[in-house]
CSV table of N, CA and C in Angstrom, one decimal:
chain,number,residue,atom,x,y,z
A,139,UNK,N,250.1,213.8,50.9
A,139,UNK,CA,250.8,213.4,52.0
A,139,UNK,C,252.3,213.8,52.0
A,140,UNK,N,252.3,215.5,51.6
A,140,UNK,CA,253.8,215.2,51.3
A,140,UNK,C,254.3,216.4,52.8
A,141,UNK,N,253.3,216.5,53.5
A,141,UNK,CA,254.2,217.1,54.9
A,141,UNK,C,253.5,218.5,54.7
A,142,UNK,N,252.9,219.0,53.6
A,142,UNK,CA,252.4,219.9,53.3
A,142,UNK,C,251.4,220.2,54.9
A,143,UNK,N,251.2,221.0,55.9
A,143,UNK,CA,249.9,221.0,56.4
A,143,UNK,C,248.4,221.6,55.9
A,144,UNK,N,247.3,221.2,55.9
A,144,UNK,CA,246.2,221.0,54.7
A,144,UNK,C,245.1,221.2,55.6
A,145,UNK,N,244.0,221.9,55.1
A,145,UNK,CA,242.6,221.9,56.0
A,145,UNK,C,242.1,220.5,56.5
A,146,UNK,N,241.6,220.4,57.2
A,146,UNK,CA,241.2,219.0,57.2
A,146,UNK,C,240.1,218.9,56.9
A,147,UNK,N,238.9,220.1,56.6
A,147,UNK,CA,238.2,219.5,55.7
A,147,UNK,C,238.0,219.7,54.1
A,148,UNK,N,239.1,219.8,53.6
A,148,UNK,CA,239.3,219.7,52.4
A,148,UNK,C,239.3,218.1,52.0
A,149,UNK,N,239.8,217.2,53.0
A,149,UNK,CA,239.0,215.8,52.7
A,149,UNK,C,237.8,215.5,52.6
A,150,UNK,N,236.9,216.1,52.9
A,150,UNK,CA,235.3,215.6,52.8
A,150,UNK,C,235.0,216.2,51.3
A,151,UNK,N,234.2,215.2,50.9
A,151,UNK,CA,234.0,215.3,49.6
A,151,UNK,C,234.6,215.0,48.5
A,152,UNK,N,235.6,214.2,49.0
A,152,UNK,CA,236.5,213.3,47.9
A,152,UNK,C,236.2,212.4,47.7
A,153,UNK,N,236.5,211.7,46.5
A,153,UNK,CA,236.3,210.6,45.8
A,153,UNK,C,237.9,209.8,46.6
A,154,UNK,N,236.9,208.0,46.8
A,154,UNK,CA,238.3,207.3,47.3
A,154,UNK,C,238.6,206.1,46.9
A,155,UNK,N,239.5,205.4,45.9
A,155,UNK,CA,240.1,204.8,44.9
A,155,UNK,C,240.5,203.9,45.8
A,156,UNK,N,240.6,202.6,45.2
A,156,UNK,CA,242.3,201.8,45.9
A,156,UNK,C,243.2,201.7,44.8
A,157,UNK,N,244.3,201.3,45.5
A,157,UNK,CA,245.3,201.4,44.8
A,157,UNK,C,245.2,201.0,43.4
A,158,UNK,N,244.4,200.0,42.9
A,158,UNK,CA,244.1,199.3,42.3
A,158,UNK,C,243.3,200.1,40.8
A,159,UNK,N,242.7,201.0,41.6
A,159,UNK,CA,242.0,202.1,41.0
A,159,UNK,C,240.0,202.0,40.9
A,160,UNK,N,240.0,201.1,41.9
A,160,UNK,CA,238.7,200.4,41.9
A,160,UNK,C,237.9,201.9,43.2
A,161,UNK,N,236.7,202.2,43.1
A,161,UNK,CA,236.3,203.5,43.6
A,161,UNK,C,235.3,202.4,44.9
A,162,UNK,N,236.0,203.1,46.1
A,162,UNK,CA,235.5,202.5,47.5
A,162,UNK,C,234.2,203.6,47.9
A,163,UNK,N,234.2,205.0,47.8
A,163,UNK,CA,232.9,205.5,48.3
A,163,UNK,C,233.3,207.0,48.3
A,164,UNK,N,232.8,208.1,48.9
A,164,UNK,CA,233.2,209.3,49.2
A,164,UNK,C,233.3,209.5,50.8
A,165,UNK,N,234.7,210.2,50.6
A,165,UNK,CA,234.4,211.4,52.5
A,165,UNK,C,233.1,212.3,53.0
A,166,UNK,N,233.1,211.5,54.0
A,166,UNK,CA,231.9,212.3,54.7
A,166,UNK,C,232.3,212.9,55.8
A,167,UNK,N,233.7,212.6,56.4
A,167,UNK,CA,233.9,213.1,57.8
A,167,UNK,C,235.0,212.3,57.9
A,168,UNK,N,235.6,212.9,59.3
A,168,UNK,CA,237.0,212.7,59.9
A,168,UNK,C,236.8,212.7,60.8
A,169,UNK,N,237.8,211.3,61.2
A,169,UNK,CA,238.0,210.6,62.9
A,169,UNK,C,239.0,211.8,62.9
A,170,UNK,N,239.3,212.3,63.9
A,170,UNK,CA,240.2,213.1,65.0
A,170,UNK,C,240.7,212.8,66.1
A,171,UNK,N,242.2,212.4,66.4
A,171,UNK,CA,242.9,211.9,68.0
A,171,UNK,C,243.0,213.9,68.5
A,172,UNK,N,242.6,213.9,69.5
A,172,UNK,CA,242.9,215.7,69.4
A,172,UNK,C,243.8,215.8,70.4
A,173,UNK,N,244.4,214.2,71.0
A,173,UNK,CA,245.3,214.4,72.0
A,173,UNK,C,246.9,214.7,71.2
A,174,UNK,N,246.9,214.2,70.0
A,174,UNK,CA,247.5,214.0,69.2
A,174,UNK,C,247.9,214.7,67.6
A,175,UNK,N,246.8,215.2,67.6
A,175,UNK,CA,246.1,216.4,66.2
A,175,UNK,C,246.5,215.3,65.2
A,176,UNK,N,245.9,214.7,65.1
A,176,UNK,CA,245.9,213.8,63.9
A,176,UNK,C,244.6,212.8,63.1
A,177,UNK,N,244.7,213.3,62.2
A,177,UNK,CA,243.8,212.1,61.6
A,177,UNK,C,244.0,211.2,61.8
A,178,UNK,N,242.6,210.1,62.2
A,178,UNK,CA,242.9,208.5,62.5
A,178,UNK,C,241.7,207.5,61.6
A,179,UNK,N,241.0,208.4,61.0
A,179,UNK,CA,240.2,207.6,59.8
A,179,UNK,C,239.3,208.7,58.9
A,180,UNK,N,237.9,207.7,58.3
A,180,UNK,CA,237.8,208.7,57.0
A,180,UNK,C,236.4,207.8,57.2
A,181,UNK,N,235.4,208.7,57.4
A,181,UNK,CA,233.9,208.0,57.5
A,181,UNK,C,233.6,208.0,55.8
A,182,UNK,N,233.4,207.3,55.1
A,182,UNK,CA,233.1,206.8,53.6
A,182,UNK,C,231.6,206.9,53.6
A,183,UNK,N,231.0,207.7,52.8
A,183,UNK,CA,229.4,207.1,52.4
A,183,UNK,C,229.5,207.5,50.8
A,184,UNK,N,228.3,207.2,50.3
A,184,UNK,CA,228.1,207.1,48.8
A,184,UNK,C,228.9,205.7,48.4
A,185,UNK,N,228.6,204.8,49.1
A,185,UNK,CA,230.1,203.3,48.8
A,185,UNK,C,229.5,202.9,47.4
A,186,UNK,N,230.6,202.2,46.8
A,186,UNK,CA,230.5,201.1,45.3
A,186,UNK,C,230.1,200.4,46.1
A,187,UNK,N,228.8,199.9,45.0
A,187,UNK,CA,227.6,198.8,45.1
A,187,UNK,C,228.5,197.8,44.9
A,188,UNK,N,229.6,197.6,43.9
A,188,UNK,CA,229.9,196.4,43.8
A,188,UNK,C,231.0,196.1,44.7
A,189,UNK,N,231.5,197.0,45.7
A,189,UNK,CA,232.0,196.3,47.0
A,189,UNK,C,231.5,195.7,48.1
A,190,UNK,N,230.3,196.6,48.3
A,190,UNK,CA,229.7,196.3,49.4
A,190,UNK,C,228.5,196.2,49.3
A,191,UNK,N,227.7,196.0,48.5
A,191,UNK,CA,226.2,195.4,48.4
A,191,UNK,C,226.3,194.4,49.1
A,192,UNK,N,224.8,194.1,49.8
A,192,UNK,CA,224.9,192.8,50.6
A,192,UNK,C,226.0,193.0,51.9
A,193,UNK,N,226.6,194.1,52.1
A,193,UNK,CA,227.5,193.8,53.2
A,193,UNK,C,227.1,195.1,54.0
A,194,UNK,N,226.6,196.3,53.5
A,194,UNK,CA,226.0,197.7,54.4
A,194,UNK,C,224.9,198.2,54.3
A,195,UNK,N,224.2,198.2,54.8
A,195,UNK,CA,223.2,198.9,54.2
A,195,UNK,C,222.7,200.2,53.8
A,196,UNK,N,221.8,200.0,53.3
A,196,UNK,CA,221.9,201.4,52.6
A,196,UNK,C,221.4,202.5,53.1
A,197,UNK,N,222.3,203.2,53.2
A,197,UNK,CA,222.5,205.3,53.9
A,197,UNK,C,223.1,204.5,55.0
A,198,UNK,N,223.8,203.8,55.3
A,198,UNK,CA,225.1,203.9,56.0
A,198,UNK,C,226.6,203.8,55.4
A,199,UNK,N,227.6,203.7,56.2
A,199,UNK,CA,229.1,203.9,55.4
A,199,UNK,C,230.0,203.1,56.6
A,200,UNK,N,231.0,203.4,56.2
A,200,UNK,CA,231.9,202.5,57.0
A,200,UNK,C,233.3,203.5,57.0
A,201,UNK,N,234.1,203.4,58.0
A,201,UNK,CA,235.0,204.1,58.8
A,201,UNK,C,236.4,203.2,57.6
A,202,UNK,N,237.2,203.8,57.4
A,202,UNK,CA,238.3,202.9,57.4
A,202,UNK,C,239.8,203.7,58.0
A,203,UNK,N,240.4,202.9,58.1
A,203,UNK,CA,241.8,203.7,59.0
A,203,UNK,C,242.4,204.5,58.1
A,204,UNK,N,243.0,205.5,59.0
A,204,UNK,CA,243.8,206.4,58.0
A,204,UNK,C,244.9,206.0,57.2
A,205,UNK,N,245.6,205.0,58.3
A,205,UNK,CA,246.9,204.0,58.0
A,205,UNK,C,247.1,203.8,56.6
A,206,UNK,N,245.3,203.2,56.0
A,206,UNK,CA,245.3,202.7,54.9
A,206,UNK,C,245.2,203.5,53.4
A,207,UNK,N,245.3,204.9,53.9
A,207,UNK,CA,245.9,206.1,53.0
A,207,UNK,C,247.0,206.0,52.3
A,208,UNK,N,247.0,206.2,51.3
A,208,UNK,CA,248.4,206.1,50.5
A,208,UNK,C,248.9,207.2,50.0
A,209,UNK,N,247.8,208.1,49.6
A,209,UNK,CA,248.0,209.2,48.3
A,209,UNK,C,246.6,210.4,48.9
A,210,UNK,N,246.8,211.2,48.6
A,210,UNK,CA,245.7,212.3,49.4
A,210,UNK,C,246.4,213.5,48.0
A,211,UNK,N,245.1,213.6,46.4
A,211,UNK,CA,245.6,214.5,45.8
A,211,UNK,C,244.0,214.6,45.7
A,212,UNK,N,243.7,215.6,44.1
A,212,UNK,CA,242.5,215.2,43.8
A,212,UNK,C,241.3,214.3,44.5
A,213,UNK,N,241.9,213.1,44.3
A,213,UNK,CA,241.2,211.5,45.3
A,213,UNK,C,242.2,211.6,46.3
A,214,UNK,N,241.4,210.3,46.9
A,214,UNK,CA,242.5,209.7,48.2
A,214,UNK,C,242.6,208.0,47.3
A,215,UNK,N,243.7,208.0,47.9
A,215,UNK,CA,244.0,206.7,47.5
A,215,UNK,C,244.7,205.1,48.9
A,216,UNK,N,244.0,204.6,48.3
A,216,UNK,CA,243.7,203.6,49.9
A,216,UNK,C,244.6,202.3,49.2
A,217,UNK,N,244.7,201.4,50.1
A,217,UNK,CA,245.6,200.0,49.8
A,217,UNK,C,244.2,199.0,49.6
A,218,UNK,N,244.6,198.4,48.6
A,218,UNK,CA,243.4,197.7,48.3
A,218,UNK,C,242.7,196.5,49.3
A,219,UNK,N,243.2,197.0,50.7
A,219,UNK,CA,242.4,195.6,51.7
A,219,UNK,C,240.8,195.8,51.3
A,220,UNK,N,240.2,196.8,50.8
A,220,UNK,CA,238.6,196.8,50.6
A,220,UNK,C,238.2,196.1,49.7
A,221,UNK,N,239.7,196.2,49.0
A,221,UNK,CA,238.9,195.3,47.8
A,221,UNK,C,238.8,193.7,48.4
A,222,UNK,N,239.8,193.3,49.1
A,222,UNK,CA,239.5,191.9,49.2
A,222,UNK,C,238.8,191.2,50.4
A,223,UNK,N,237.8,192.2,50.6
A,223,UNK,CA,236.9,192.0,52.0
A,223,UNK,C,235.8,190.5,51.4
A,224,UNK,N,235.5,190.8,49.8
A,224,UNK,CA,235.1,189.6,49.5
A,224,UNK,C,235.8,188.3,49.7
A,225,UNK,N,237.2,188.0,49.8
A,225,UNK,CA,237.2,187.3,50.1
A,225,UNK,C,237.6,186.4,51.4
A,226,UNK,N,237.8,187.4,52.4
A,226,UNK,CA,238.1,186.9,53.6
A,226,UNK,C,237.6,187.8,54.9
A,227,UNK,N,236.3,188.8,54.7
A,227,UNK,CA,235.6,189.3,54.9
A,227,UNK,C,236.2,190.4,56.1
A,228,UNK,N,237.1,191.0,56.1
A,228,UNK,CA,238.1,191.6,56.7
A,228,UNK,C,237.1,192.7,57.8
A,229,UNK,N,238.0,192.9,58.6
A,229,UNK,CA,236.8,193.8,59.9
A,229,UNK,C,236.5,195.2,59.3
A,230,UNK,N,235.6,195.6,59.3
A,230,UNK,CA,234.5,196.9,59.1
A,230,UNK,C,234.1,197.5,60.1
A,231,UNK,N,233.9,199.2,60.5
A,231,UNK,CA,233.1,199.6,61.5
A,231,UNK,C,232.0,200.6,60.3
A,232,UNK,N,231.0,200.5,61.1
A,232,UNK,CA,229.8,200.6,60.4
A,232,UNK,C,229.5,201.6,61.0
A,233,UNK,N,228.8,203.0,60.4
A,233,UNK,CA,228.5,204.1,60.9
A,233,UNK,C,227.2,204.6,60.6
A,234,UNK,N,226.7,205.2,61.5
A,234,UNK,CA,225.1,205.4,61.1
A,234,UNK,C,225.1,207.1,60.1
Protein backbone atom coordinates (compact mmCIF):
# COMPACT_ATOMS: atom_id res chain seq x y z
CA UNK A 1 0.00 0.00 0.00
CA UNK A 2 2.69 2.27 -0.58
CA UNK A 3 1.00 4.26 -3.70
CA UNK A 4 2.87 1.88 -5.92
CA UNK A 5 -0.02 1.08 -8.72
CA UNK A 6 -0.24 -2.91 -8.75
CA UNK A 7 -2.30 -5.50 -10.88
CA UNK A 8 -5.30 -6.13 -9.18
CA UNK A 9 -5.12 -9.49 -9.70
CA UNK A 10 -2.00 -10.11 -8.12
CA UNK A 11 -4.26 -10.16 -4.87
CA UNK A 12 -5.99 -13.37 -5.61
CA UNK A 13 -4.22 -15.97 -4.27
CA UNK A 14 -2.85 -14.52 -1.18
CA UNK A 15 -2.60 -15.67 2.08
CA UNK A 16 -4.53 -13.12 4.65
CA UNK A 17 -3.14 -12.68 8.34
CA UNK A 18 -4.43 -10.21 10.97
CA UNK A 19 -2.58 -8.06 12.49
CA UNK A 20 -2.14 -10.30 15.14
CA UNK A 21 -0.70 -12.83 12.81
CA UNK A 22 -3.60 -15.20 13.18
CA UNK A 23 -4.39 -16.61 9.25
CA UNK A 24 -8.23 -15.49 8.15
CA UNK A 25 -8.44 -17.39 4.63
CA UNK A 26 -7.13 -16.84 1.04
CA UNK A 27 -8.14 -14.23 -1.95
CA UNK A 28 -10.50 -15.44 -4.30
CA UNK A 29 -11.63 -12.22 -5.91
CA UNK A 30 -12.15 -8.51 -5.80
CA UNK A 31 -15.05 -6.20 -5.00
CA UNK A 32 -14.53 -3.28 -7.70
CA UNK A 33 -16.30 0.57 -7.36
CA UNK A 34 -15.49 1.11 -11.30
CA UNK A 35 -17.18 4.54 -10.72
CA UNK A 36 -14.28 5.17 -8.72
CA UNK A 37 -11.36 2.42 -9.81
CA UNK A 38 -10.95 1.23 -6.52
CA UNK A 39 -10.90 -1.70 -4.48
CA UNK A 40 -13.73 -1.95 -2.01
CA UNK A 41 -13.17 -5.61 -0.61
CA UNK A 42 -11.52 -9.06 -0.87
CA UNK A 43 -13.84 -12.24 -1.25
CA UNK A 44 -11.78 -14.74 1.24
CA UNK A 45 -12.28 -18.68 0.79
CA UNK A 46 -10.09 -21.50 2.05
CA UNK A 47 -11.07 -19.68 5.82
CA UNK A 48 -9.27 -20.87 9.31
CA UNK A 49 -11.42 -23.50 10.85
CA UNK A 50 -10.65 -22.09 13.91
CA UNK A 51 -12.30 -18.65 13.08
CA UNK A 52 -15.05 -19.57 11.54
CA UNK A 53 -16.20 -23.20 12.00
CA UNK A 54 -19.72 -23.24 13.02
CA UNK A 55 -20.20 -19.70 11.63
CA UNK A 56 -19.77 -20.55 7.33
CA UNK A 57 -20.27 -23.14 5.80
CA UNK A 58 -18.31 -25.11 4.00
CA UNK A 59 -17.16 -23.93 0.14
CA UNK A 60 -18.44 -20.68 1.07
CA UNK A 61 -16.27 -17.44 2.11
CA UNK A 62 -17.01 -14.13 3.31
CA UNK A 63 -16.32 -10.60 1.78
CA UNK A 64 -14.44 -8.33 4.14
CA UNK A 65 -13.82 -4.47 3.53
CA UNK A 66 -10.90 -3.28 2.03
CA UNK A 67 -10.71 -0.51 4.78
CA UNK A 68 -9.64 -3.32 6.95
CA UNK A 69 -6.30 -3.74 4.98
CA UNK A 70 -3.36 -2.78 6.54
CA UNK A 71 -0.35 -4.16 4.70
CA UNK A 72 -0.60 -5.74 1.06
CA UNK A 73 3.14 -7.57 0.60
CA UNK A 74 3.70 -11.25 0.20
CA UNK A 75 0.29 -11.64 2.50
CA UNK A 76 -2.28 -9.10 3.14
CA UNK A 77 -2.60 -8.06 6.42
CA UNK A 78 -6.13 -7.13 7.97
CA UNK A 79 -7.02 -5.45 11.58
CA UNK A 80 -7.79 -8.02 13.79
CA UNK A 81 -11.85 -7.35 13.87
CA UNK A 82 -12.05 -11.22 12.53
CA UNK A 83 -10.50 -12.24 15.12
CA UNK A 84 -12.92 -10.99 17.58
CA UNK A 85 -16.13 -11.90 15.70
CA UNK A 86 -16.14 -14.65 18.55
CA UNK A 87 -16.84 -12.49 20.74
CA UNK A 88 -19.30 -10.03 19.74
CA UNK A 89 -20.28 -11.68 16.55
CA UNK A 90 -19.43 -8.65 14.31
CA UNK A 91 -21.41 -8.36 10.74
CA UNK A 92 -20.22 -10.83 7.85
CA UNK A 93 -21.33 -10.98 4.14
CA UNK A 94 -21.41 -14.43 3.00
CA UNK A 95 -20.68 -15.40 -0.52
CA UNK A 96 -21.61 -18.33 -2.46
Amino acid sequence: MDGTPQEITTLVGREVYSNNGVFVGEVEDVRLDLSQQTVTGLALGELSQELFAGRIESGKGVMIPYRWVRAVGDVILINDVVERLEDDGEDEEVIA
